[in-house]
């Protein structure tokens, strides 16, 4: 007898042998058991997942001599003939070569007669989406109102091409891609039955290459077993399945995370010299980076389809690079996937995509940039370089945590933090010079507060007095200066003063506000100096603390006071809000 390929030899002959389609098997078995046989079924899904095989098994179950509720048997005449394709009552049609309207009309005419011997006449139309529009119209009437004992089973890989008029008259079952683990277990079963020696890693590689298709995976197993004379090594599986040297991907990942663009170009030239397909290289490198991402998350190395020593080396590199950096790298590569896949200059598109990814280590986190870090290119740390934060590695902590960190020593004021820019272990910005602890005084406090918040500096100037004793700063406020007291009581302003005081006088420095009922407010003094005497009938609004504060800040005078326009629709709400001080 001539050799029979494994895909045909091990084709499922019963519902229990179907791989990875358990929900569909359960639904069909229940329908047969309850006698709820539909007039038409539509099986959709990718190639090789069991659509036509399930159609044949369902046809055998409908016509089996043991009865539909028992499922097909391997011994009765209808089951044997349907398996061999010689049963007159089970008609299989390939729509790719049977798409003309005349052919479909001839078929529908012959279907008006009952089955010759079997219980049901079953029509299986494979790749039904290939029928012409007129052929679908000719088929529509008999599908909607078929004669007794007639059942249609349609199969298609492009369900979107099937008219809605046909879909609405069928029970639709979508065959999913078979998971790689399920495929690997199925291949292990076939390998043991055929005495094929293969490691679990090799079988997982085959299952992954099959891309969810059972037929493709079994065909690859057959091919590799033939090449290895009944044995499949991991190296043969990698090479014959279109895999590339893993060392190439390791070198590419190392060069990208290190920002070495020249090394990346050298590796791309190697790809070109070896004659490898750049699209295949790019897609496999994406998978390699995805494996690294999973390992960085702490995935089980046994689930990675690579030899054990290579998996261990990749896990070490992934942990050093960091999850966030690998995630950013994969996102960048995916943005270039369309360019590499469709470009006629494939090797150039591959090089551009990888060189763009090489620029990632030179980028800077927006949190650091907003926090006052150096914004020039190239200052960001490379992924896995150890600093972690600049490149966004998880070990660097959150921006909020970094913003709230303080110096651990009173003797390193240059490493102190401000409210807008500081991180653990980072040098302060060189754009300003901080005085030493010994020489810091009231003027330094005013200057530093002015750099951070000009409005708070104005309130500090309005204070009656500022005293410094050791590492304690006291801000004396006049008892009648409610505006200044309110300003120093706000949480945001208190936080700024905390930071500045500790920066100038050390981490243990403190500040406080004292109210002196006998002191006079500087606001009144300034106003008296800058504002001309008001007439006796002056508007009370001119005496409002807020107005006086504005005059003080801008050195202005009151030229005129005009009454509010009461006809304005917002007049009432505005008048209610007027007495309030600034937010």
PDB file of C-alpha atoms in Angstrom, residues 250 288 295 307-319:
ATOM      1  CA  UNK A 250      19.897  38.224  21.366  1.00  0.00           C
ATOM      2  CA  UNK A 288      11.366  36.869  20.638  1.00  0.00           C
ATOM      3  CA  UNK A 295       9.856  36.420  31.225  1.00  0.00           C
ATOM      4  CA  UNK A 307      15.855  25.488  24.320  1.00  0.00           C
ATOM      5  CA  UNK A 308      16.380  25.626  28.076  1.00  0.00           C
ATOM      6  CA  UNK A 309      19.794  27.315  28.042  1.00  0.00           C
ATOM      7  CA  UNK A 310      18.566  30.009  25.637  1.00  0.00           C
ATOM      8  CA  UNK A 311      15.459  30.563  27.740  1.00  0.00           C
ATOM      9  CA  UNK A 312      17.572  31.046  30.857  1.00  0.00           C
ATOM     10  CA  UNK A 313      19.838  33.574  29.119  1.00  0.00           C
ATOM     11  CA  UNK A 314      16.820  35.459  27.760  1.00  0.00           C
ATOM     12  CA  UNK A 315      15.206  35.539  31.215  1.00  0.00           C
ATOM     13  CA  UNK A 316      18.319  37.166  32.711  1.00  0.00           C
ATOM     14  CA  UNK A 317      18.423  39.751  29.940  1.00  0.00           C
ATOM     15  CA  UNK A 318      14.676  40.448  30.260  1.00  0.00           C
ATOM     16  CA  UNK A 319      14.933  41.080  33.994  1.00  0.00           C
TER      17      UNK A 319
END
